Coordinates of C-alpha atoms and ligand atoms in Angstrom, one line a residue:
Chain M
M1 CA -26.5 -47.3 66.7
E2 CA -29.2 -49.8 65.9
S3 CA -31.6 -48.5 68.4
F4 CA -31.5 -44.9 67.0
E5 CA -31.4 -45.4 63.3
K6 CA -33.9 -46.9 61.0
P7 CA -32.3 -49.6 58.8
I8 CA -32.1 -49.1 55.1
L9 CA -32.8 -52.8 54.6
K10 CA -34.6 -55.1 56.9
V11 CA -35.0 -58.8 56.3
N12 CA -37.3 -60.9 58.4
N13 CA -37.3 -64.7 58.5
L14 CA -36.2 -65.2 54.9
R15 CA -36.6 -68.9 54.0
K16 CA -35.6 -70.5 50.7
Q17 CA -36.3 -74.2 50.3
F18 CA -35.7 -76.4 47.3
G19 CA -38.3 -79.1 47.4
N20 CA -41.8 -79.4 48.8
G21 CA -41.0 -80.6 52.3
C22 CA -42.8 -83.3 54.1
K23 CA -44.5 -84.1 57.4
K24 CA -41.2 -84.6 59.1
C25 CA -39.6 -81.3 58.1
E26 CA -42.5 -78.9 57.9
D27 CA -42.3 -78.0 61.6
M28 CA -38.5 -77.3 61.1
S29 CA -37.5 -79.8 63.9
E30 CA -34.0 -80.0 65.2
D31 CA -33.1 -82.8 62.7
V32 CA -33.6 -80.4 59.8
L33 CA -32.2 -77.3 61.5
D34 CA -29.0 -79.2 62.2
K35 CA -28.3 -79.8 58.6
N36 CA -29.8 -77.8 55.7
Y37 CA -31.8 -80.6 54.2
C38 CA -34.5 -83.1 55.3
P39 CA -33.2 -86.6 55.6
E40 CA -36.7 -87.9 54.9
C41 CA -37.7 -86.1 51.7
G42 CA -34.4 -84.5 50.6
T43 CA -35.8 -80.9 50.6
V44 CA -33.0 -78.5 50.9
Y45 CA -33.4 -75.5 53.3
A46 CA -30.8 -73.3 51.8
C47 CA -31.9 -70.3 54.0
Q48 CA -33.8 -70.9 57.2
D49 CA -35.4 -67.9 58.8
V50 CA -32.6 -65.5 58.1
S51 CA -33.2 -62.1 59.7
F52 CA -30.9 -59.0 59.7
E53 CA -30.7 -55.3 59.0
V54 CA -28.4 -53.1 57.0
Y55 CA -27.9 -49.5 58.1
N56 CA -27.2 -46.4 56.0
G57 CA -23.7 -46.3 54.6
E58 CA -22.6 -49.5 56.4
I59 CA -21.0 -52.6 54.9
L60 CA -22.5 -55.8 56.2
G61 CA -20.2 -58.8 55.9
V62 CA -21.6 -62.3 55.4
V63 CA -19.3 -65.3 56.1
G64 CA -19.8 -69.0 56.2
E65 CA -18.6 -72.2 54.6
S66 CA -19.4 -73.3 51.2
G67 CA -23.1 -74.3 51.0
S68 CA -24.1 -72.3 54.0
G69 CA -26.7 -70.3 52.0
K70 CA -24.9 -67.0 51.3
S71 CA -25.4 -66.8 47.6
T72 CA -29.0 -68.1 47.9
M73 CA -29.8 -65.2 50.3
M74 CA -28.3 -62.7 47.9
Q75 CA -30.2 -64.2 45.0
C76 CA -33.4 -63.9 46.9
L77 CA -32.7 -60.3 47.7
Y78 CA -32.1 -59.5 44.1
F79 CA -35.1 -61.6 43.0
D80 CA -33.0 -64.0 41.0
K81 CA -34.8 -66.6 43.1
E82 CA -38.2 -66.4 44.7
V83 CA -38.3 -66.7 48.5
T84 CA -40.3 -69.5 50.1
K85 CA -41.3 -67.2 52.9
G86 CA -40.2 -64.1 54.7
D87 CA -40.3 -60.4 54.1
A88 CA -38.0 -57.5 53.4
Y89 CA -38.3 -53.8 53.5
I90 CA -36.1 -51.1 51.9
S91 CA -36.4 -47.6 53.4
N92 CA -35.9 -46.0 50.0
Y93 CA -38.7 -48.0 48.4
K94 CA -42.3 -47.0 49.4
D95 CA -40.9 -45.6 52.6
G96 CA -40.0 -49.1 53.8
K97 CA -43.6 -50.0 54.2
S98 CA -43.9 -52.6 51.4
N99 CA -42.6 -56.2 51.6
I100 CA -40.5 -56.3 48.4
F101 CA -40.9 -60.0 48.1
K102 CA -44.6 -59.6 47.5
E103 CA -44.3 -57.0 44.8
S104 CA -45.3 -57.6 41.2
S105 CA -42.6 -58.6 38.8
Q106 CA -42.6 -55.1 37.2
Q107 CA -42.0 -53.5 40.6
K108 CA -39.3 -56.1 41.3
R109 CA -37.7 -55.1 38.1
Y110 CA -37.9 -51.5 39.2
I111 CA -36.2 -52.3 42.5
R112 CA -33.5 -54.2 40.7
N113 CA -32.9 -51.4 38.4
N114 CA -33.1 -48.4 40.7
V115 CA -32.7 -49.4 44.3
L116 CA -30.2 -52.3 44.1
G117 CA -27.1 -53.1 42.3
K118 CA -25.5 -56.6 42.3
V119 CA -22.1 -58.0 41.5
Y120 CA -22.1 -61.7 40.8
Q121 CA -19.3 -64.0 41.7
N122 CA -19.4 -65.3 38.1
P123 CA -19.3 -62.3 35.7
I124 CA -21.1 -64.4 33.1
L125 CA -24.2 -64.0 35.2
G126 CA -23.8 -60.3 35.6
L127 CA -22.7 -59.1 32.2
K128 CA -23.7 -59.6 28.6
M129 CA -20.3 -60.8 27.3
D130 CA -21.1 -60.1 23.7
F131 CA -22.2 -56.5 24.3
S132 CA -19.8 -53.6 24.8
A133 CA -18.7 -52.6 28.3
I134 CA -20.6 -49.3 28.0
G135 CA -23.6 -51.2 26.6
N136 CA -23.7 -53.3 29.7
I137 CA -23.9 -50.2 31.8
A138 CA -26.5 -48.6 29.5
E139 CA -28.6 -51.6 29.9
K140 CA -29.5 -50.5 33.4
L141 CA -30.0 -46.9 32.4
I142 CA -32.3 -48.0 29.5
A143 CA -34.2 -50.2 31.9
S144 CA -34.9 -47.3 34.1
G145 CA -36.3 -45.3 31.2
N146 CA -33.4 -43.3 29.8
R147 CA -33.8 -42.7 26.0
K148 CA -30.9 -40.3 25.5
V149 CA -27.9 -41.9 24.0
D150 CA -25.4 -39.1 24.6
E151 CA -26.4 -38.8 28.2
M152 CA -26.0 -42.6 28.7
E153 CA -22.7 -42.6 27.0
R154 CA -21.4 -39.8 29.2
R155 CA -22.7 -41.6 32.4
G156 CA -21.2 -44.9 31.2
N157 CA -17.8 -43.4 30.5
E158 CA -17.8 -41.6 33.9
L159 CA -18.5 -44.9 35.7
L160 CA -15.9 -46.8 33.7
E161 CA -13.4 -44.2 34.5
H162 CA -14.4 -44.5 38.2
V163 CA -13.6 -48.2 38.2
N164 CA -10.4 -47.6 36.2
I165 CA -11.3 -49.0 32.9
P166 CA -9.5 -47.0 30.2
L167 CA -11.9 -45.1 28.0
F168 CA -10.5 -46.5 24.8
R169 CA -11.7 -49.9 25.9
S170 CA -15.3 -48.9 26.8
K171 CA -16.7 -50.2 23.5
E172 CA -14.9 -53.5 23.8
E173 CA -16.8 -56.6 24.8
P174 CA -16.1 -57.7 28.4
K175 CA -15.4 -61.3 27.1
N176 CA -12.0 -59.9 26.1
F177 CA -11.3 -58.5 29.5
S178 CA -9.4 -60.0 32.4
G179 CA -11.3 -61.3 35.4
G180 CA -10.5 -58.2 37.5
M181 CA -11.7 -55.9 34.7
Q182 CA -14.9 -57.9 34.3
Q183 CA -15.6 -57.5 38.0
R184 CA -14.9 -53.8 37.7
V185 CA -17.3 -53.5 34.8
Q186 CA -19.9 -55.3 36.9
I187 CA -19.3 -52.8 39.7
A188 CA -19.7 -49.9 37.3
K189 CA -22.9 -51.4 36.0
A190 CA -24.3 -52.0 39.5
L191 CA -23.6 -48.3 40.3
S192 CA -25.2 -46.9 37.2
N193 CA -28.5 -45.8 38.7
N194 CA -27.0 -44.6 42.0
P195 CA -28.6 -47.4 44.0
P196 CA -28.6 -46.9 47.8
I197 CA -27.8 -50.6 48.3
L198 CA -25.1 -52.8 46.6
L199 CA -25.0 -56.6 46.8
L200 CA -21.6 -58.1 46.3
D201 CA -21.2 -61.9 46.1
E202 CA -17.6 -63.1 46.3
V203 CA -16.4 -60.3 44.1
T204 CA -12.7 -61.1 44.6
T205 CA -12.9 -64.9 44.6
G206 CA -10.8 -66.4 41.9
L207 CA -8.8 -63.2 41.2
D208 CA -5.0 -62.9 41.7
L209 CA -4.0 -61.4 45.0
S210 CA -2.8 -58.1 43.5
V211 CA -6.0 -57.8 41.5
Q212 CA -8.0 -58.6 44.6
A213 CA -6.4 -55.8 46.4
N214 CA -7.3 -53.5 43.6
V215 CA -11.0 -54.4 43.6
L216 CA -11.1 -54.2 47.4
D217 CA -9.7 -50.7 47.2
L218 CA -12.3 -49.8 44.7
I219 CA -15.1 -51.0 46.9
K220 CA -13.7 -49.0 49.9
K221 CA -13.4 -45.9 47.7
I222 CA -17.1 -46.3 46.6
Q223 CA -18.2 -46.6 50.1
R224 CA -16.2 -43.6 51.2
E225 CA -17.2 -41.4 48.3
L226 CA -20.7 -42.4 47.6
G227 CA -21.8 -43.7 51.1
I228 CA -23.6 -46.6 49.6
S229 CA -24.7 -49.4 51.9
M230 CA -23.4 -52.8 50.9
I231 CA -23.8 -56.5 51.7
V232 CA -20.5 -58.2 51.0
V233 CA -20.5 -62.0 50.9
S234 CA -17.2 -63.8 51.2
H235 CA -15.7 -66.9 52.6
D236 CA -12.4 -65.0 52.8
L237 CA -12.1 -63.5 56.3
A238 CA -9.4 -61.1 55.2
V239 CA -11.9 -59.5 52.8
I240 CA -14.5 -59.3 55.5
R241 CA -12.0 -57.8 57.9
M242 CA -11.0 -55.1 55.5
L243 CA -14.5 -54.1 54.3
A244 CA -17.2 -55.0 56.8
D245 CA -18.4 -52.9 59.7
R246 CA -20.6 -55.6 61.0
T247 CA -20.7 -59.3 60.1
I248 CA -23.1 -62.2 60.2
V249 CA -21.9 -65.8 60.2
M250 CA -24.0 -68.4 58.4
L251 CA -24.1 -72.1 58.8
N252 CA -26.5 -74.5 57.2
G253 CA -28.8 -71.8 56.1
K254 CA -29.0 -70.0 59.4
I255 CA -27.3 -67.0 61.0
I256 CA -25.5 -68.3 64.0
E257 CA -23.7 -65.2 65.1
K258 CA -23.7 -61.5 64.3
G259 CA -21.9 -58.5 65.6
L260 CA -19.2 -55.9 64.9
T261 CA -16.7 -57.4 62.6
D262 CA -13.7 -56.9 64.9
Q263 CA -15.7 -58.5 67.7
I264 CA -16.6 -61.6 65.6
L265 CA -13.1 -62.0 64.4
E266 CA -11.2 -61.3 67.7
D267 CA -13.6 -62.9 70.1
P268 CA -16.0 -65.3 68.4
Q269 CA -18.7 -66.7 70.8
K270 CA -20.0 -69.7 69.0
P271 CA -17.7 -72.8 68.7
Y272 CA -18.3 -72.9 65.0
T273 CA -17.2 -69.3 64.5
Q274 CA -14.2 -69.9 66.7
Q275 CA -13.3 -72.8 64.5
L276 CA -13.9 -70.9 61.3
V277 CA -11.8 -67.9 62.5
H278 CA -9.0 -70.1 63.6
S279 CA -8.9 -72.3 60.6
L280 CA -8.7 -69.3 58.3
L281 CA -6.4 -67.0 60.1
Chain N
M1 CA -49.2 -87.8 -14.1
K2 CA -51.8 -85.7 -12.4
I3 CA -51.8 -85.5 -8.6
D4 CA -55.0 -84.4 -6.9
Y5 CA -54.2 -81.8 -4.3
N6 CA -56.6 -80.5 -1.8
F7 CA -57.5 -76.9 -2.7
A8 CA -54.6 -74.8 -1.5
F9 CA -52.6 -77.8 -0.7
F10 CA -53.7 -78.2 3.0
D11 CA -56.6 -80.1 4.3
E12 CA -59.4 -77.9 5.6
G13 CA -58.6 -78.5 9.2
S14 CA -55.1 -77.2 8.8
K15 CA -56.2 -74.1 7.0
R16 CA -58.8 -73.4 9.7
E17 CA -56.2 -73.7 12.3
I18 CA -53.9 -71.2 10.6
R19 CA -56.8 -68.8 10.1
R20 CA -57.7 -69.0 13.7
A21 CA -54.1 -68.1 14.7
T22 CA -54.3 -65.3 12.1
L23 CA -57.5 -63.9 13.6
K24 CA -55.9 -63.9 17.0
A25 CA -52.9 -62.1 15.6
V26 CA -55.1 -59.5 14.0
A27 CA -57.0 -59.1 17.3
I28 CA -53.7 -58.4 19.2
P29 CA -51.6 -56.2 16.9
G30 CA -47.9 -57.1 17.0
Y31 CA -48.3 -60.0 19.3
Q32 CA -46.7 -63.3 18.2
V33 CA -49.2 -66.1 18.0
S34 CA -47.9 -69.7 18.0
F35 CA -49.3 -72.0 15.4
A36 CA -48.6 -75.6 14.3
S37 CA -46.3 -75.0 11.4
R38 CA -46.9 -77.5 8.6
E39 CA -44.4 -79.5 6.5
M40 CA -44.2 -77.9 3.1
P41 CA -42.8 -79.0 -0.2
I42 CA -40.2 -76.2 0.1
A43 CA -37.5 -76.0 2.7
R44 CA -38.1 -74.1 5.9
G45 CA -36.4 -70.8 5.8
W46 CA -37.6 -70.3 2.2
G47 CA -40.8 -68.6 3.1
T48 CA -42.8 -71.5 4.5
G49 CA -44.4 -69.2 7.1
G50 CA -45.6 -66.8 4.5
L51 CA -46.7 -69.5 2.2
Q52 CA -48.8 -71.1 4.9
L53 CA -50.5 -67.8 5.5
T54 CA -51.0 -67.3 1.7
L55 CA -52.4 -70.8 1.2
S56 CA -54.8 -70.5 4.2
L57 CA -56.1 -67.2 2.8
T58 CA -56.4 -67.9 -0.9
G59 CA -59.9 -68.1 -2.3
T60 CA -60.9 -68.8 -5.9
E61 CA -61.3 -65.0 -6.6
D62 CA -57.9 -64.0 -5.4
V63 CA -55.2 -62.5 -7.5
L64 CA -51.7 -63.3 -6.2
K65 CA -48.5 -61.4 -6.4
V66 CA -45.2 -62.8 -5.0
I67 CA -42.1 -60.8 -4.7
D68 CA -38.7 -61.7 -3.4
Q69 CA -36.5 -58.8 -2.4
G70 CA -38.3 -56.6 -4.8
S71 CA -38.3 -59.0 -7.7
D72 CA -41.4 -60.9 -9.1
E73 CA -39.1 -63.2 -11.1
S74 CA -36.7 -64.7 -8.6
V75 CA -36.6 -68.4 -8.5
N76 CA -38.1 -68.4 -5.0
A77 CA -40.9 -66.1 -6.0
V78 CA -41.7 -68.1 -9.1
N79 CA -41.7 -71.4 -7.2
I80 CA -44.1 -70.1 -4.6
K81 CA -46.4 -68.7 -7.3
K82 CA -46.3 -72.0 -9.1
L83 CA -47.2 -73.9 -6.0
V84 CA -50.2 -71.7 -5.2
K85 CA -51.4 -71.7 -8.8
K86 CA -51.1 -75.4 -9.1
T87 CA -53.1 -76.1 -6.0
T88 CA -55.7 -73.3 -6.2
G89 CA -55.8 -72.2 -9.9
V90 CA -55.8 -68.5 -8.9
L91 CA -54.4 -65.8 -11.1
N92 CA -51.0 -64.4 -10.7
T93 CA -50.0 -60.8 -11.3
D94 CA -47.0 -58.6 -11.1
D95 CA -49.2 -55.5 -10.7
T96 CA -49.4 -54.4 -7.1
N97 CA -52.7 -52.7 -7.8
K98 CA -54.4 -55.7 -9.2
A99 CA -53.3 -58.1 -6.5
T100 CA -55.6 -59.0 -3.6
L101 CA -52.9 -61.0 -1.9
I102 CA -49.2 -60.1 -1.9
Q103 CA -46.6 -62.4 -0.5
S104 CA -43.2 -60.7 -0.1
R105 CA -39.8 -61.3 1.2
H106 CA -37.8 -58.3 2.5
R107 CA -39.8 -55.6 0.8
I108 CA -43.1 -53.7 0.9
P109 CA -44.0 -52.6 -2.6
E110 CA -43.4 -49.0 -3.7
K111 CA -47.0 -48.5 -4.9
S112 CA -49.2 -47.7 -1.9
L113 CA -51.3 -50.6 -0.7
K114 CA -55.0 -50.3 -0.7
D115 CA -58.0 -51.2 1.5
K116 CA -58.8 -54.9 1.4
Q117 CA -55.4 -56.0 0.2
I118 CA -53.4 -58.4 2.3
L119 CA -49.7 -58.2 2.5
V120 CA -48.0 -61.4 3.7
L121 CA -44.4 -61.0 4.8
Q122 CA -42.0 -63.9 5.2
V123 CA -40.2 -63.8 8.6
P124 CA -37.0 -65.6 9.5
I125 CA -36.7 -64.4 13.2
P126 CA -40.0 -63.2 14.6
E127 CA -38.6 -62.4 18.1
P128 CA -37.2 -58.8 18.3
L129 CA -35.6 -59.7 21.7
R130 CA -34.0 -62.9 20.6
L131 CA -30.4 -61.6 20.4
V132 CA -30.5 -60.4 24.0
E133 CA -32.6 -63.2 25.4
P134 CA -32.3 -66.7 24.1
S135 CA -35.1 -68.2 26.2
E136 CA -38.5 -68.2 24.6
Y137 CA -40.1 -68.5 28.1
K138 CA -38.4 -65.3 29.2
T139 CA -39.1 -63.3 26.0
K140 CA -42.8 -64.2 26.4
R141 CA -42.7 -62.7 29.9
L142 CA -40.8 -59.6 28.7
H143 CA -43.5 -59.0 26.1
A144 CA -46.2 -59.6 28.7
E145 CA -44.6 -57.1 31.0
N146 CA -44.0 -54.5 28.3
E147 CA -40.3 -54.7 29.1
Y148 CA -38.3 -53.8 26.0
S149 CA -35.0 -52.7 27.3
G150 CA -33.3 -55.4 25.3
A151 CA -34.5 -54.0 22.0
W152 CA -33.3 -50.5 23.0
L153 CA -30.0 -52.0 24.1
M154 CA -29.4 -53.5 20.7
L155 CA -30.0 -50.1 19.1
F156 CA -27.7 -48.5 21.6
E157 CA -25.0 -51.0 20.8
Q158 CA -25.3 -50.2 17.1
I159 CA -24.8 -46.5 17.8
M160 CA -21.8 -47.2 19.9
K161 CA -20.3 -49.4 17.3
Y162 CA -21.2 -47.7 14.1
G163 CA -22.2 -44.2 15.1
N164 CA -25.8 -44.6 14.0
M165 CA -28.7 -47.0 14.0
S166 CA -27.5 -48.9 11.0
T167 CA -29.6 -52.0 11.4
G168 CA -30.5 -51.6 7.8
A169 CA -33.2 -54.2 7.9
D170 CA -35.6 -55.5 10.5
H171 CA -35.5 -52.3 12.6
P172 CA -37.9 -53.0 15.5
V173 CA -41.2 -51.2 15.7
K174 CA -43.8 -50.6 18.3
V175 CA -47.3 -51.6 17.2
Y176 CA -50.4 -49.9 18.5
D177 CA -48.3 -48.5 21.4
R178 CA -48.0 -51.9 22.9
Y179 CA -46.0 -54.8 21.4
V180 CA -42.5 -54.4 20.0
M181 CA -42.3 -56.3 16.8
A182 CA -39.7 -57.4 14.2
P183 CA -41.1 -56.1 10.9
S184 CA -39.1 -58.9 9.1
P185 CA -35.9 -57.9 7.2
I186 CA -37.5 -55.1 5.2
P187 CA -35.2 -52.0 4.8
R188 CA -35.9 -49.1 7.2
F189 CA -37.2 -47.4 4.1
D190 CA -40.3 -49.6 4.3
N191 CA -41.0 -49.2 8.0
P192 CA -43.1 -46.0 7.6
K193 CA -45.3 -47.8 5.1
M194 CA -46.6 -50.0 7.9
D195 CA -47.8 -47.0 9.9
Y196 CA -51.6 -46.7 9.3
S197 CA -51.3 -49.0 6.3
K198 CA -54.6 -49.4 4.5
A199 CA -53.8 -53.1 3.8
L200 CA -53.7 -55.8 6.4
I201 CA -50.2 -56.9 7.0
L202 CA -49.6 -60.5 8.2
L203 CA -46.2 -61.9 9.1
G204 CA -45.4 -65.6 9.2
A205 CA -42.4 -67.5 10.5
G206 CA -42.5 -71.1 9.5
R207 CA -39.4 -72.4 11.3
E208 CA -40.3 -70.5 14.4
K209 CA -44.0 -71.3 14.2
K210 CA -45.3 -67.8 14.7
I211 CA -47.9 -65.6 13.1
Y212 CA -48.3 -61.9 13.8
A213 CA -50.1 -59.0 12.3
V214 CA -50.6 -55.3 11.8
P215 CA -54.3 -54.7 11.2
P216 CA -55.3 -51.9 8.7
Y217 CA -55.0 -48.4 10.0
T218 CA -52.8 -49.2 13.0
K219 CA -50.1 -47.1 14.5
V220 CA -46.6 -48.5 13.8
K221 CA -43.7 -46.6 15.2
S222 CA -40.0 -47.4 14.7
L223 CA -38.0 -47.4 17.9
A224 CA -35.6 -44.4 18.2
F225 CA -33.8 -42.6 20.9
E226 CA -34.6 -39.0 21.7
D227 CA -31.3 -37.7 20.4
Y228 CA -30.9 -40.3 17.5
P229 CA -34.2 -40.1 15.5
F230 CA -35.2 -42.9 13.2
E231 CA -34.0 -42.4 9.7
V232 CA -34.7 -44.3 6.5
E233 CA -32.0 -45.1 3.9
S234 CA -31.6 -42.0 1.9
F235 CA -31.6 -41.9 -1.9
E236 CA -31.6 -38.2 -2.2
D237 CA -30.3 -36.9 -5.5
K238 CA -30.5 -40.5 -6.9
E239 CA -32.7 -41.6 -9.7
C240 CA -33.4 -44.9 -11.3
R241 CA -31.4 -45.3 -14.4
L242 CA -34.2 -47.1 -16.2
C243 CA -37.4 -45.3 -15.2
K244 CA -36.0 -42.1 -13.6
A245 CA -37.9 -42.6 -10.5
T246 CA -36.8 -40.7 -7.3
G247 CA -37.7 -41.3 -3.7
V248 CA -37.9 -45.0 -3.9
F249 CA -35.8 -47.8 -2.5
M250 CA -32.9 -48.4 -5.0
D251 CA -30.2 -50.9 -5.6
E252 CA -26.7 -49.6 -6.0
L253 CA -25.1 -51.3 -9.0
I254 CA -21.9 -51.0 -10.9
D255 CA -21.7 -50.7 -14.6
E256 CA -19.5 -53.5 -16.0
D257 CA -18.1 -51.3 -18.7
T258 CA -17.6 -47.9 -17.2
K259 CA -17.2 -49.1 -13.6
E260 CA -19.5 -46.3 -12.6
T261 CA -22.1 -46.6 -9.9
Y262 CA -25.7 -46.3 -10.9
Y263 CA -29.1 -46.8 -9.2
Q264 CA -32.1 -48.8 -10.1
C265 CA -35.5 -49.3 -8.5
N266 CA -35.4 -52.4 -6.2
D267 CA -39.1 -53.0 -6.9
T268 CA -38.9 -54.3 -10.4
S269 CA -42.6 -54.3 -11.2
Y270 CA -42.9 -50.7 -10.1
C271 CA -40.0 -49.8 -12.4
L272 CA -41.5 -51.8 -15.3
D273 CA -44.9 -50.2 -14.8
R274 CA -43.3 -46.8 -15.1
L275 CA -41.4 -47.7 -18.2
N276 CA -44.5 -49.2 -19.9
N277 CA -46.7 -46.2 -19.0
R278 CA -44.2 -43.7 -20.2
N279 CA -44.8 -44.3 -23.9
Ligands
ATP1 N1 -31.4 -75.1 42.7 C1 -31.0 -75.7 43.9 N2 -31.6 -76.9 44.2 C2 -31.3 -77.6 45.3 N3 -30.3 -77.1 46.2 C3 -29.7 -76.0 45.9 C4 -30.1 -75.2 44.7 N4 -29.3 -74.1 44.7 C5 -28.6 -74.2 45.9 N5 -28.8 -75.3 46.6 C6 -28.2 -75.7 47.9 O1 -28.4 -74.6 48.8 C7 -27.3 -74.6 49.7 C8 -26.8 -73.2 49.7 O2 -26.1 -72.9 48.5 P1 -25.4 -71.5 48.3 O3 -25.0 -71.4 46.9 O4 -26.4 -70.4 48.8 O5 -24.2 -71.5 49.3 P2 -23.0 -70.5 49.5 O6 -23.0 -70.2 50.9 O7 -23.1 -69.4 48.6 O8 -21.8 -71.4 49.1 P3 -20.4 -71.0 48.3 O9 -19.5 -70.4 49.4 O10 -19.9 -72.3 47.8 O11 -20.7 -70.0 47.3 C9 -26.3 -75.6 49.2 O12 -26.5 -76.8 50.0 C10 -26.7 -75.9 47.8 O13 -26.4 -77.2 47.4
MG2 MG1 -21.9 -68.6 46.9
ZN3 ZN1 -39.0 -83.4 54.5

C-alpha cells in the first residue's frame, strides 16, 4: 500500500528538545540516544528524529511508555510547541509541497483551523470551559471566517448530535459535563471544519470503562462514515488494537518499531516491544 | 494652607511621556499603547487613565467639561473637575459646544462633537479579547496577526444565551479596518458617534496602563454577524419627560407616586440646554 499511495501526512526527522544542548550531545551520540536527555547538560530530547507517514483514511496508532514523547510529537504537529528541527507535509495543504513547520503563524493557524483537528488528553486544554458547548464548536468555524450565526448554530448542533450530546444541553458550559461528554464535545469541535486529519491524544484515558467504549465506538464511526485519517496516541494497547490500522512504538523519543497493528501486537520484533506487549496483555 | 502644584499636577517629563504615548496612539488608530501610568490622588478605577490624558493635554486656554454617565454633577465628575481646575486654573463648562476638552465616563455627549475638540474616555478594561485570552502576551500577538475570532466568539455566545447581541455597553468596534478596540463601556447607542467623528477621541486606562485613540474622521465599525446586524438601543416612541427630546439615549425611571415608567435624557446638560432654550 505504501508504495502506491501518497501519504496524507509525512513527517521527517522531527526533533523537539528542551534545552540548548552542549558539545557532548549535539552530535546525538549513543549516550543521549539511549535515554531522552543529555547527562552532561540536562537537555531533554523529547522527540529524536521521528519520521512516519499517515495514509488516507487510516488510523495510525502511537504507543509507548509514559515520557516516551507521544504528546510532544502531537503538540509539535498541532503547533502547540515549536519543533527544534524536522519537516512535515500535508497533501491537502499546498499540495504537500510546503513544510508546515516553516509556515508563518497565520498559516499555522489556518492549518490548525482547517486541515487538522485535535483532541487533548486534558479537556481543559481543548475547550473553553466557560463558553457553551456550541460556542466551543463555533470558535473553529469563526476562526475559519464564518460570520453567519444561524449557519454555525446549525452546524454545531449537527456535530453535537453526531457525538451524542443531547441538543438541550448544547448551550450549557462543558465544565458542567462529565469527562466522557467533554471528550465528545472536543471531538465535535475537532470535526467542525471537516479536517482531513484528526489528532487524538489519550482520548479515553481517565474515563470509566463503559464510557471509554462509548468514545471508542464514536471514533470508529467517524472513521467509517467520514473517512478521516487519524493519529491515535494511547498507552492502552486495547485502544490501539481496536482502532489502529498501523502502529508505531516509541521509546525515549524515538520510533523503535512500526508496522501493521496486528503484527506489532502478535509478533513484536524488538525486545522492548515484546516486553511492552506482554506486560500489558 | 496653599500647596504649590506643578501646572496640571504632573512634572513636565511625565506629561511629555503621556503625550508621546498619545501621539503614537493617534498614529496607529485603535492600537493600545502602553504607558507608565502615574499615581494619582484619586483611586485607580475612578478614571485615572482619563485624568492623566486630560492633565497632559490641558493648556491655559482650554475649557473643560467632565461627565460621568451623562451627568456633569456626579461626585466623580465634580472631583475630577476640581482637581484639574486647582492645578491648571482652566475654565469648566457643562456646555458641550464650549468645551475644548471633554472627559467622560460611559457616554459620548448627545450634541455632535466638533473639529478640534478632544473627547477623553475613561476605560476600565482596554483589551477587547481579555475575556477569551487572559495572557497579555498572547492578546498582543492576536492583535498583531489580526486574529479576532475571540471577539466574535463572545458575540456569538451572547446570541446563543440571550438571543441577541445584548452586550449593552462596550460593544467591540473595528477601527480603520484594522484593530479591534473596546470603545469603553459606552452604550451601543454611542458607537456610531465614533464613526468619522470630527473630534479626536482618546481612551485611557489607568490601572491597565494603556492609551488608545480614534483620530478625527476615522472609520469605526461595530462588529456584527451577517445575519445579526448591529443594533443600537432603541428609544422609539419615547420622549424625555423634561425636555421632550426624542432619538437620544434615555434613562428609564419609575415615578415614585404613580409607579409609572418614564424616560429622561441621560445626558443632563443636553436636557438642561433644551429646557433653557425653550423659553
Ligand atoms: N516543557 C518541558 N521541558 C522539559 N521537558 C519536557 C517538557 N515537556 C515535556 N518534557 C519531557 O519530554 C518527555 C516526553 O514527554 P511527553 O509528554 O511527550 O511524553 P508522553 O509519551 O506523552 O507521556 P505520557 O504517556 O505520560 O503522556 C518527557 O521526558 C517529559 O518529561
Ligand atoms: Mg502524553
Ligand atoms: Zn548536552
